[in-house]
Amino acid sequence: MNFELTEEQKMTQNMAREFANDVIRPRAMEIDKEGKFPEDIFKEMGKLGFLGIPFPEEYGGSGGDTISYALAVEEVGRACGSTGLSYAAAVSLGASPIYMFGTEEQKEKYLVPLAKGEALGAFGLTEPNAGSDAGGTETTAVLDGDEYVINGEKVFITNASYAKTLIVTAVTGKDDRGKNIISAIIVPTDAEGLTITEIHDKMGVRGSNTTQIVLDNVRVPKENLLGDPKAGFKQFLKTLDGGRISIGALSVGIAQDALDKALAYANERKQFGKTIRSFQAIQFMLADMAMEVELARNMVLKAAWLKDQGKPFTKEAAMAKLFASETAVRNAERAVQIHGGYGYMREYGVERLMRDAKLLVIGEGTSEIQRIVISRNLD
Ligand SMILES: Cc1cc2nc3c(=O)[nH]c(=O)nc-3n(C[C@H](O)[C@H](O)[C@H](O)COP(=O)(O)OP(=O)(O)OC[C@H]3O[C@@H](n4cnc5c(N)ncnc54)[C@H](O)[C@@H]3O)c2cc1C
């Protein structure tokens, strides 16, 4: 076994850390407070190649691997959860399905601008009546001549207000057993009949763009169907497997930031004539925080490594996402506790971590759904 990162992986990590510390971190508090999507930061990230890390150069990417991408998401998330979520969603949900299942034409037309960071992508699976139960999708896409006519509603879709393309899941027919066939279809966001409304009021990741989408007789060419028309459900489960690695990486970033902030404060704050770091109760909290971040990071990188090796990684990605996201929630809560009353105030930036971390145990499959996935994959 070798736990060393390659030179290329280290370079990506350093580049991401530098950019996150210099450009993103100083803006994190403002992004959260104003709930404003940092479009300018994404433009810069695009130019630096962040949006194309796991895609080959021929499609506008940087030809990196999933490990490099996970390291970059961790660094971005460590500086700002909102930016981290939009970054992970753009790459893992908005662009990856086109890379994994698209035709050459679809890759040329839709993946290249996403990988180059010239445009953002979004992925619309969740509906008002179909969340954890994605099989309950009600949106329909009916073939009319050479076009699909799409009708339905999607909720909580990340990045759609700023995206050029949206991948939506829709029922396209019935299989031999009478069950709905669910396919994924690429929809340009300027299509007629598509309405995207931003949802502003949310607990955390407030600077990540979250939207509600209505599709009212939206027409797209039938060539926009993504991958095997009969295997749409399997395809988006694969998409979610990959996405879970990125949400795991984002969780590690938030959990690490909670530890960094708690440690710095514990070294500084004095009570009873000593730094609070000298109290064993605080030391034990810090030790648990550090141990769990280390475990979570190892799990995320192992899942990324399995994906890069072309080996099965469904179970490991679910485990990594579950453990890392629950670690982020625990560490953020511990960081607030270590900060005492100051932790409850916005100024110290740890209550934001608590609010941001909570999304991670809900999005991309709740903790309960991860446990179902893990349990189903036990031999
Ligand atoms: C900020 C944000 C960004 C998001 N971005 C996207 C996006 O870009 N694209 C997208 O498609 N979706 C997105 N989502 C949606 C997200 O993936 C869903 O909210 C999530 O999958 C849960 O679905 P739900 O909200 O309908 O909850 P429900 O499925 O209604 O779940 C409610 C509760 O019931 C539990 N539950 C449900 N089924 C079971 C079961 N079988 N066993 C045990 N417990 C169960 C759940 O774990 C949960 O605790 C986003 C959500 C948020 C909040």
CSV table of C-alpha atoms and ligand atoms in Angstrom, one decimal:
chain,number,residue,atom,x,y,z
A,1,MET,CA,0.0,0.0,0.0
A,2,ASN,CA,1.1,3.5,-0.7
A,3,PHE,CA,-0.5,6.5,1.0
A,4,GLU,CA,1.7,9.1,-0.8
A,5,LEU,CA,0.0,11.4,-3.2
A,6,THR,CA,1.6,11.6,-6.7
A,7,GLU,CA,3.4,14.8,-7.7
A,8,GLU,CA,0.4,15.7,-9.9
A,9,GLN,CA,-2.1,15.2,-7.0
A,10,LYS,CA,0.1,17.3,-4.7
A,11,MET,CA,0.2,20.1,-7.3
A,12,THR,CA,-3.6,20.1,-7.6
A,13,GLN,CA,-3.9,20.1,-3.8
A,14,ASN,CA,-1.4,23.0,-3.5
A,15,MET,CA,-3.1,25.0,-6.3
A,16,ALA,CA,-6.5,24.5,-4.8
A,17,ARG,CA,-5.3,25.4,-1.2
A,18,GLU,CA,-3.6,28.6,-2.4
A,19,PHE,CA,-6.7,29.7,-4.4
A,20,ALA,CA,-9.1,28.8,-1.6
A,21,ASN,CA,-7.0,30.7,1.1
A,22,ASP,CA,-6.3,33.7,-1.0
A,23,VAL,CA,-9.6,34.2,-2.9
A,24,ILE,CA,-12.4,32.2,-1.4
A,25,ARG,CA,-11.8,32.2,2.4
A,26,PRO,CA,-11.7,36.0,2.7
A,27,ARG,CA,-15.2,36.1,1.1
A,28,ALA,CA,-16.8,33.2,2.9
A,29,MET,CA,-18.5,35.2,5.6
A,30,GLU,CA,-20.0,37.7,3.1
A,31,ILE,CA,-21.1,34.9,0.8
A,32,ASP,CA,-23.0,33.3,3.7
A,33,LYS,CA,-24.4,36.5,5.0
A,34,GLU,CA,-25.7,37.9,1.7
A,35,GLY,CA,-26.7,34.5,0.4
A,36,LYS,CA,-25.2,35.5,-2.9
A,37,PHE,CA,-23.7,33.0,-5.4
A,38,PRO,CA,-20.0,34.0,-6.1
A,39,GLU,CA,-20.2,34.0,-9.9
A,40,ASP,CA,-16.8,35.8,-10.2
A,41,ILE,CA,-15.1,33.2,-8.1
A,42,PHE,CA,-16.4,30.5,-10.4
A,43,LYS,CA,-15.2,32.4,-13.5
A,44,GLU,CA,-11.7,32.4,-12.0
A,45,MET,CA,-11.9,28.7,-11.0
A,46,GLY,CA,-12.9,28.0,-14.6
A,47,LYS,CA,-9.9,29.7,-15.9
A,48,LEU,CA,-7.6,27.8,-13.5
A,49,GLY,CA,-9.0,24.5,-14.6
A,50,PHE,CA,-10.9,23.6,-11.4
A,51,LEU,CA,-14.1,22.6,-13.3
A,52,GLY,CA,-12.3,20.2,-15.6
A,53,ILE,CA,-10.0,18.3,-13.1
A,54,PRO,CA,-11.4,14.8,-13.6
A,55,PHE,CA,-12.0,15.0,-17.4
A,56,PRO,CA,-9.5,14.3,-20.2
A,57,GLU,CA,-7.8,17.1,-22.0
A,58,GLU,CA,-9.5,16.2,-25.3
A,59,TYR,CA,-12.8,17.4,-23.7
A,60,GLY,CA,-11.4,20.6,-22.2
A,61,GLY,CA,-10.4,19.0,-18.9
A,62,SER,CA,-7.1,18.9,-17.1
A,63,GLY,CA,-6.7,15.1,-17.3
A,64,GLY,CA,-6.6,14.6,-13.6
A,65,ASP,CA,-8.0,11.7,-11.5
A,66,THR,CA,-10.8,11.5,-9.0
A,67,ILE,CA,-8.3,11.7,-6.1
A,68,SER,CA,-7.0,15.1,-7.4
A,69,TYR,CA,-10.6,16.3,-7.8
A,70,ALA,CA,-11.5,15.1,-4.3
A,71,LEU,CA,-8.5,17.0,-2.9
A,72,ALA,CA,-9.6,20.2,-4.7
A,73,VAL,CA,-13.2,19.9,-3.4
A,74,GLU,CA,-11.8,19.4,0.2
A,75,GLU,CA,-9.7,22.6,-0.1
A,76,VAL,CA,-12.6,24.7,-1.6
A,77,GLY,CA,-15.0,23.3,1.0
A,78,ARG,CA,-12.5,24.0,3.8
A,79,ALA,CA,-12.6,27.7,2.9
A,80,CYS,CA,-16.4,28.0,2.1
A,81,GLY,CA,-19.1,25.4,2.2
A,82,SER,CA,-21.4,27.3,-0.3
A,83,THR,CA,-18.7,27.5,-2.9
A,84,GLY,CA,-17.7,23.9,-2.2
A,85,LEU,CA,-21.2,22.6,-2.8
A,86,SER,CA,-21.7,24.5,-6.0
A,87,TYR,CA,-18.3,23.3,-7.2
A,88,ALA,CA,-19.0,19.6,-6.4
A,89,ALA,CA,-22.5,19.8,-8.0
A,90,ALA,CA,-21.2,21.4,-11.1
A,91,VAL,CA,-18.5,18.8,-11.7
A,92,SER,CA,-20.0,15.6,-10.3
A,93,LEU,CA,-23.7,16.1,-11.2
A,94,GLY,CA,-23.7,18.7,-14.0
A,95,ALA,CA,-20.7,17.5,-16.1
A,96,SER,CA,-19.8,13.9,-15.1
A,97,PRO,CA,-23.0,12.2,-16.5
A,98,ILE,CA,-22.2,13.7,-19.9
A,99,TYR,CA,-18.6,12.4,-19.7
A,100,MET,CA,-19.8,8.9,-18.5
A,101,PHE,CA,-22.8,8.4,-20.7
A,102,GLY,CA,-22.8,11.0,-23.5
A,103,THR,CA,-22.1,10.4,-27.2
A,104,GLU,CA,-19.1,12.1,-28.9
A,105,GLU,CA,-21.4,14.8,-30.2
A,106,GLN,CA,-22.9,15.5,-26.8
A,107,LYS,CA,-19.4,15.6,-25.2
A,108,GLU,CA,-18.2,18.1,-27.8
A,109,LYS,CA,-21.2,20.3,-27.6
A,110,TYR,CA,-22.0,20.2,-23.8
A,111,LEU,CA,-19.1,18.7,-21.8
A,112,VAL,CA,-16.3,20.9,-23.3
A,113,PRO,CA,-17.7,24.2,-22.2
A,114,LEU,CA,-18.4,22.8,-18.7
A,115,ALA,CA,-14.9,21.3,-18.3
A,116,LYS,CA,-13.3,24.5,-19.5
A,117,GLY,CA,-15.4,26.4,-16.9
A,118,GLU,CA,-17.0,28.6,-19.5
A,119,ALA,CA,-20.4,27.4,-18.3
A,120,LEU,CA,-21.9,25.7,-15.2
A,121,GLY,CA,-24.0,22.5,-15.3
A,122,ALA,CA,-26.8,21.4,-13.1
A,123,PHE,CA,-28.6,18.1,-12.4
A,124,GLY,CA,-32.3,17.9,-11.7
A,125,LEU,CA,-33.4,14.7,-10.1
A,126,THR,CA,-35.3,15.7,-7.0
A,127,GLU,CA,-39.0,16.5,-7.3
A,128,PRO,CA,-41.6,17.7,-4.8
A,129,ASN,CA,-42.9,14.1,-4.5
A,130,ALA,CA,-39.7,12.2,-5.4
A,131,GLY,CA,-36.7,12.8,-3.1
A,132,SER,CA,-35.1,9.7,-1.6
A,133,ASP,CA,-37.5,7.7,-3.7
A,134,ALA,CA,-36.1,8.8,-7.1
A,135,GLY,CA,-38.1,5.9,-8.7
A,136,GLY,CA,-41.2,8.0,-8.0
A,137,THR,CA,-40.2,10.6,-10.6
A,138,GLU,CA,-43.3,12.2,-12.1
A,139,THR,CA,-41.7,14.4,-14.7
A,140,THR,CA,-42.5,13.0,-18.2
A,141,ALA,CA,-40.7,13.3,-21.5
A,142,VAL,CA,-42.9,12.2,-24.5
A,143,LEU,CA,-41.4,11.8,-28.0
A,144,ASP,CA,-43.2,13.9,-30.6
A,145,GLY,CA,-41.6,13.5,-33.9
A,146,ASP,CA,-37.9,14.3,-33.5
A,147,GLU,CA,-38.4,16.1,-30.1
A,148,TYR,CA,-39.0,15.2,-26.5
A,149,VAL,CA,-41.7,17.3,-24.9
A,150,ILE,CA,-40.9,17.5,-21.1
A,151,ASN,CA,-43.4,18.4,-18.4
A,152,GLY,CA,-42.8,18.4,-14.6
A,153,GLU,CA,-41.3,20.1,-11.6
A,154,LYS,CA,-37.9,19.8,-9.9
A,155,VAL,CA,-36.9,21.2,-6.5
A,156,PHE,CA,-33.7,22.0,-4.6
A,157,ILE,CA,-31.6,22.0,-7.8
A,158,THR,CA,-28.1,23.4,-7.3
A,159,ASN,CA,-26.6,25.9,-9.8
A,160,ALA,CA,-29.5,26.0,-12.2
A,161,SER,CA,-29.9,29.9,-12.2
A,162,TYR,CA,-26.3,30.1,-13.4
A,163,ALA,CA,-26.1,27.0,-15.5
A,164,LYS,CA,-26.1,26.7,-19.3
A,165,THR,CA,-27.2,23.1,-19.3
A,166,LEU,CA,-29.5,21.1,-17.0
A,167,ILE,CA,-29.7,17.4,-17.0
A,168,VAL,CA,-33.2,16.3,-16.0
A,169,THR,CA,-34.6,12.9,-15.2
A,170,ALA,CA,-38.0,12.1,-16.7
A,171,VAL,CA,-40.2,9.1,-17.3
A,172,THR,CA,-40.0,8.2,-21.0
A,173,GLY,CA,-42.1,5.0,-21.1
A,174,LYS,CA,-42.7,1.7,-19.5
A,175,ASP,CA,-40.6,-1.5,-19.5
A,176,ASP,CA,-41.8,-5.1,-20.2
A,177,ARG,CA,-42.9,-5.4,-16.6
A,178,GLY,CA,-44.9,-2.2,-16.7
A,179,LYS,CA,-42.4,-0.2,-14.6
A,180,ASN,CA,-41.6,3.3,-15.5
A,181,ILE,CA,-38.4,3.8,-17.6
A,182,ILE,CA,-36.6,6.9,-16.3
A,183,SER,CA,-34.1,8.6,-18.6
A,184,ALA,CA,-31.8,11.6,-18.3
A,185,ILE,CA,-32.1,14.4,-20.9
A,186,ILE,CA,-29.9,17.4,-21.5
A,187,VAL,CA,-32.0,20.6,-21.5
A,188,PRO,CA,-30.4,24.0,-22.4
A,189,THR,CA,-31.5,26.4,-19.7
A,190,ASP,CA,-32.7,29.0,-22.2
A,191,ALA,CA,-35.2,26.5,-23.6
A,192,GLU,CA,-38.7,27.9,-24.0
A,193,GLY,CA,-41.1,26.7,-21.2
A,194,LEU,CA,-38.4,26.3,-18.6
A,195,THR,CA,-38.7,28.5,-15.5
A,196,ILE,CA,-36.0,28.6,-12.9
A,197,THR,CA,-36.7,30.3,-9.6
A,198,GLU,CA,-34.1,30.7,-6.9
A,199,ILE,CA,-34.9,29.6,-3.4
A,200,HIS,CA,-33.3,32.2,-1.1
A,201,ASP,CA,-34.2,31.4,2.4
A,202,LYS,CA,-32.2,28.4,3.6
A,203,MET,CA,-30.3,27.3,6.8
A,204,GLY,CA,-26.8,26.9,5.4
A,205,VAL,CA,-24.8,26.8,2.1
A,206,ARG,CA,-26.5,30.1,1.6
A,207,GLY,CA,-24.3,31.3,-1.2
A,208,SER,CA,-24.9,28.1,-3.2
A,209,ASN,CA,-27.6,28.6,-5.8
A,210,THR,CA,-30.6,26.4,-5.0
A,211,THR,CA,-33.6,26.5,-7.3
A,212,GLN,CA,-37.1,25.3,-8.2
A,213,ILE,CA,-37.6,24.4,-11.8
A,214,VAL,CA,-40.9,24.1,-13.8
A,215,LEU,CA,-40.9,22.4,-17.2
A,216,ASP,CA,-43.9,23.3,-19.2
A,217,ASN,CA,-44.0,21.7,-22.6
A,218,VAL,CA,-40.2,22.1,-23.0
A,219,ARG,CA,-39.0,20.8,-26.3
A,220,VAL,CA,-35.6,19.4,-26.9
A,221,PRO,CA,-34.2,17.4,-29.9
A,222,LYS,CA,-34.4,13.6,-29.3
A,223,GLU,CA,-30.6,13.5,-29.6
A,224,ASN,CA,-30.4,15.2,-26.2
A,225,LEU,CA,-31.3,11.9,-24.4
A,226,LEU,CA,-28.3,10.9,-22.4
A,227,GLY,CA,-26.9,7.3,-22.7
A,228,ASP,CA,-28.9,4.1,-22.9
A,229,PRO,CA,-32.6,5.1,-23.0
A,230,LYS,CA,-33.6,2.1,-21.0
A,231,ALA,CA,-30.9,2.4,-18.3
A,232,GLY,CA,-31.5,5.9,-17.1
A,233,PHE,CA,-32.2,4.8,-13.5
A,234,LYS,CA,-29.0,2.8,-13.3
A,235,GLN,CA,-27.1,5.7,-14.9
A,236,PHE,CA,-28.1,8.2,-12.3
A,237,LEU,CA,-27.4,5.8,-9.5
A,238,LYS,CA,-23.8,5.7,-10.9
A,239,THR,CA,-23.8,9.5,-11.2
A,240,LEU,CA,-24.8,9.7,-7.5
A,241,ASP,CA,-22.0,7.2,-6.5
A,242,GLY,CA,-19.4,9.5,-8.0
A,243,GLY,CA,-21.2,12.6,-6.5
A,244,ARG,CA,-21.0,11.0,-3.0
A,245,ILE,CA,-17.2,11.0,-3.2
A,246,SER,CA,-17.3,14.8,-3.8
A,247,ILE,CA,-19.8,15.4,-1.0
A,248,GLY,CA,-17.6,13.3,1.3
A,249,ALA,CA,-14.6,15.5,0.3
A,250,LEU,CA,-16.6,18.6,0.9
A,251,SER,CA,-17.5,17.2,4.4
A,252,VAL,CA,-13.8,16.6,5.1
A,253,GLY,CA,-13.1,20.2,4.2
A,254,ILE,CA,-15.7,21.5,6.6
A,255,ALA,CA,-14.7,19.1,9.4
A,256,GLN,CA,-11.0,20.1,9.0
A,257,ASP,CA,-11.9,23.8,9.1
A,258,ALA,CA,-13.9,23.2,12.3
A,259,LEU,CA,-10.8,21.5,13.8
A,260,ASP,CA,-8.5,24.3,12.7
A,261,LYS,CA,-10.7,27.0,14.2
A,262,ALA,CA,-11.3,25.1,17.4
A,263,LEU,CA,-7.6,24.4,17.9
A,264,ALA,CA,-6.6,28.0,17.3
A,265,TYR,CA,-9.2,29.3,19.7
A,266,ALA,CA,-8.4,26.7,22.4
A,267,ASN,CA,-4.7,27.9,22.2
A,268,GLU,CA,-5.7,31.5,22.7
A,269,ARG,CA,-8.7,31.6,25.0
A,270,LYS,CA,-7.8,31.8,28.8
A,271,GLN,CA,-10.1,30.8,31.7
A,272,PHE,CA,-9.1,30.0,35.3
A,273,GLY,CA,-5.7,31.5,34.5
A,274,LYS,CA,-4.8,28.9,31.7
A,275,THR,CA,-5.6,28.4,28.1
A,276,ILE,CA,-8.7,26.2,27.6
A,277,ARG,CA,-6.4,23.9,25.6
A,278,SER,CA,-4.9,22.8,28.9
A,279,PHE,CA,-8.2,21.3,30.1
A,280,GLN,CA,-8.5,17.6,29.4
A,281,ALA,CA,-12.2,17.9,28.4
A,282,ILE,CA,-11.1,20.2,25.5
A,283,GLN,CA,-8.1,18.1,24.6
A,284,PHE,CA,-10.4,15.0,24.2
A,285,MET,CA,-12.8,16.9,22.0
A,286,LEU,CA,-9.8,18.1,19.8
A,287,ALA,CA,-8.4,14.5,19.7
A,288,ASP,CA,-11.7,13.1,18.6
A,289,MET,CA,-12.1,15.8,16.0
A,290,ALA,CA,-8.6,15.1,14.5
A,291,MET,CA,-9.1,11.4,14.5
A,292,GLU,CA,-12.4,11.5,12.8
A,293,VAL,CA,-11.2,13.9,10.1
A,294,GLU,CA,-8.3,11.6,9.4
A,295,LEU,CA,-10.6,8.6,9.1
A,296,ALA,CA,-13.1,10.5,6.9
A,297,ARG,CA,-10.3,11.7,4.6
A,298,ASN,CA,-8.9,8.2,4.2
A,299,MET,CA,-12.3,6.8,3.4
A,300,VAL,CA,-13.0,9.5,0.8
A,301,LEU,CA,-9.6,9.0,-0.9
A,302,LYS,CA,-10.0,5.2,-0.9
A,303,ALA,CA,-13.4,5.5,-2.6
A,304,ALA,CA,-11.8,7.9,-5.1
A,305,TRP,CA,-8.9,5.5,-5.7
A,306,LEU,CA,-11.3,2.6,-6.3
A,307,LYS,CA,-13.1,4.7,-8.9
A,308,ASP,CA,-9.9,5.6,-10.6
A,309,GLN,CA,-8.9,2.0,-10.7
A,310,GLY,CA,-12.2,1.1,-12.4
A,311,LYS,CA,-13.1,-1.1,-9.4
A,312,PRO,CA,-16.6,-1.2,-7.8
A,313,PHE,CA,-16.9,1.7,-5.3
A,314,THR,CA,-20.7,2.1,-4.6
A,315,LYS,CA,-20.4,0.8,-1.0
A,316,GLU,CA,-17.2,2.7,-0.2
A,317,ALA,CA,-18.6,5.9,-1.6
A,318,ALA,CA,-21.7,5.6,0.5
A,319,MET,CA,-19.6,4.8,3.6
A,320,ALA,CA,-17.3,7.7,2.9
A,321,LYS,CA,-20.1,10.2,2.3
A,322,LEU,CA,-22.0,8.9,5.4
A,323,PHE,CA,-19.1,9.0,7.8
A,324,ALA,CA,-17.5,12.2,6.5
A,325,SER,CA,-20.8,14.2,6.5
A,326,GLU,CA,-21.7,13.0,10.0
A,327,THR,CA,-18.1,13.9,11.1
A,328,ALA,CA,-18.6,17.4,9.6
A,329,VAL,CA,-21.8,17.8,11.7
A,330,ARG,CA,-20.1,16.5,14.9
A,331,ASN,CA,-17.0,18.6,14.4
A,332,ALA,CA,-18.8,21.8,13.6
A,333,GLU,CA,-20.9,21.3,16.8
A,334,ARG,CA,-17.8,20.6,18.8
A,335,ALA,CA,-16.1,23.7,17.4
A,336,VAL,CA,-19.0,25.9,18.5
A,337,GLN,CA,-18.9,24.2,22.0
A,338,ILE,CA,-15.1,25.0,22.3
A,339,HIS,CA,-15.8,28.6,21.3
A,340,GLY,CA,-18.4,28.9,24.1
A,341,GLY,CA,-20.7,32.0,23.7
A,342,TYR,CA,-18.4,33.4,21.0
A,343,GLY,CA,-19.1,30.3,18.9
A,344,TYR,CA,-22.7,31.2,18.9
A,345,MET,CA,-21.9,34.6,17.2
A,346,ARG,CA,-21.5,34.9,13.5
A,347,GLU,CA,-18.2,36.7,13.8
A,348,TYR,CA,-16.2,33.6,14.7
A,349,GLY,CA,-17.4,31.7,11.6
A,350,VAL,CA,-18.1,28.4,13.4
A,351,GLU,CA,-21.9,28.6,13.6
A,352,ARG,CA,-21.8,28.8,9.8
A,353,LEU,CA,-20.0,25.5,9.7
A,354,MET,CA,-22.8,23.9,11.7
A,355,ARG,CA,-25.4,25.3,9.3
A,356,ASP,CA,-23.4,24.3,6.2
A,357,ALA,CA,-22.6,20.8,7.5
A,358,LYS,CA,-26.2,19.9,8.1
A,359,LEU,CA,-26.9,19.9,4.3
A,360,LEU,CA,-24.2,17.2,3.9
A,361,VAL,CA,-26.2,14.6,5.8
A,362,ILE,CA,-29.3,15.4,3.6
A,363,GLY,CA,-28.2,16.1,0.0
A,364,GLU,CA,-27.0,13.5,-2.5
A,365,GLY,CA,-28.9,10.9,-0.4
A,366,THR,CA,-29.7,11.3,3.3
A,367,SER,CA,-27.7,9.4,5.9
A,368,GLU,CA,-30.6,6.9,6.1
A,369,ILE,CA,-30.4,6.3,2.3
A,370,GLN,CA,-26.5,5.8,2.6
A,371,ARG,CA,-27.1,3.1,5.3
A,372,ILE,CA,-29.6,1.4,2.9
A,373,VAL,CA,-27.0,1.5,0.1
A,374,ILE,CA,-24.3,0.1,2.3
A,375,SER,CA,-26.5,-2.6,3.8
A,376,ARG,CA,-27.6,-3.7,0.3
A,377,ASN,CA,-24.0,-4.0,-0.8
A,378,LEU,CA,-22.9,-6.3,2.0
A,379,ASP,CA,-21.9,-9.7,0.7
B,1,LIG,C1,-29.3,22.8,-0.6
B,1,LIG,C2,-29.7,21.6,-1.4
B,1,LIG,C3,-29.2,21.3,-2.6
B,1,LIG,C4,-29.6,20.2,-3.4
B,1,LIG,N1,-29.1,20.0,-4.7
B,1,LIG,C5,-29.7,19.0,-5.4
B,1,LIG,C6,-29.4,19.0,-6.8
B,1,LIG,O1,-28.5,19.7,-7.3
B,1,LIG,N2,-30.0,18.0,-7.6
B,1,LIG,C7,-31.0,17.2,-7.1
B,1,LIG,O2,-31.6,16.4,-7.8
B,1,LIG,N3,-31.3,17.3,-5.8
B,1,LIG,C8,-30.7,18.2,-4.9
B,1,LIG,N4,-31.1,18.3,-3.6
B,1,LIG,C9,-32.2,17.4,-3.1
B,1,LIG,C10,-31.7,16.3,-2.1
B,1,LIG,O3,-30.9,15.4,-2.8
B,1,LIG,C11,-32.9,15.8,-1.4
B,1,LIG,O4,-33.4,16.8,-0.5
B,1,LIG,C12,-32.6,14.5,-0.6
B,1,LIG,O5,-32.3,13.5,-1.5
B,1,LIG,C13,-33.8,14.1,0.3
B,1,LIG,O6,-35.0,14.1,-0.4
B,1,LIG,P1,-36.3,14.8,0.2
B,1,LIG,O7,-35.8,16.2,0.6
B,1,LIG,O8,-37.4,14.7,-0.6
B,1,LIG,O9,-36.5,14.1,1.6
B,1,LIG,P2,-37.4,12.7,1.8
B,1,LIG,O10,-37.0,11.7,0.8
B,1,LIG,O11,-38.8,13.1,1.8
B,1,LIG,O12,-36.9,12.2,3.2
B,1,LIG,C14,-37.5,12.7,4.4
B,1,LIG,C15,-36.9,11.8,5.6
B,1,LIG,O13,-37.3,10.5,5.4
B,1,LIG,C16,-36.2,9.6,5.4
B,1,LIG,N5,-36.4,8.5,4.5
B,1,LIG,C17,-36.9,8.5,3.2
B,1,LIG,N6,-37.0,7.3,2.7
B,1,LIG,C18,-36.5,6.4,3.7
B,1,LIG,C19,-36.3,5.0,3.8
B,1,LIG,N7,-36.6,4.2,2.8
B,1,LIG,N8,-35.8,4.5,4.9
B,1,LIG,C20,-35.5,5.3,6.0
B,1,LIG,N9,-35.7,6.7,5.9
B,1,LIG,C21,-36.2,7.2,4.8
B,1,LIG,C22,-35.1,10.5,4.9
B,1,LIG,O14,-33.8,10.0,5.2
B,1,LIG,C23,-35.4,11.8,5.6
B,1,LIG,O15,-34.9,11.8,6.9
B,1,LIG,C24,-30.6,19.3,-2.8
B,1,LIG,C25,-31.1,19.6,-1.5
B,1,LIG,C26,-30.7,20.7,-0.8
B,1,LIG,C27,-31.3,20.9,0.5
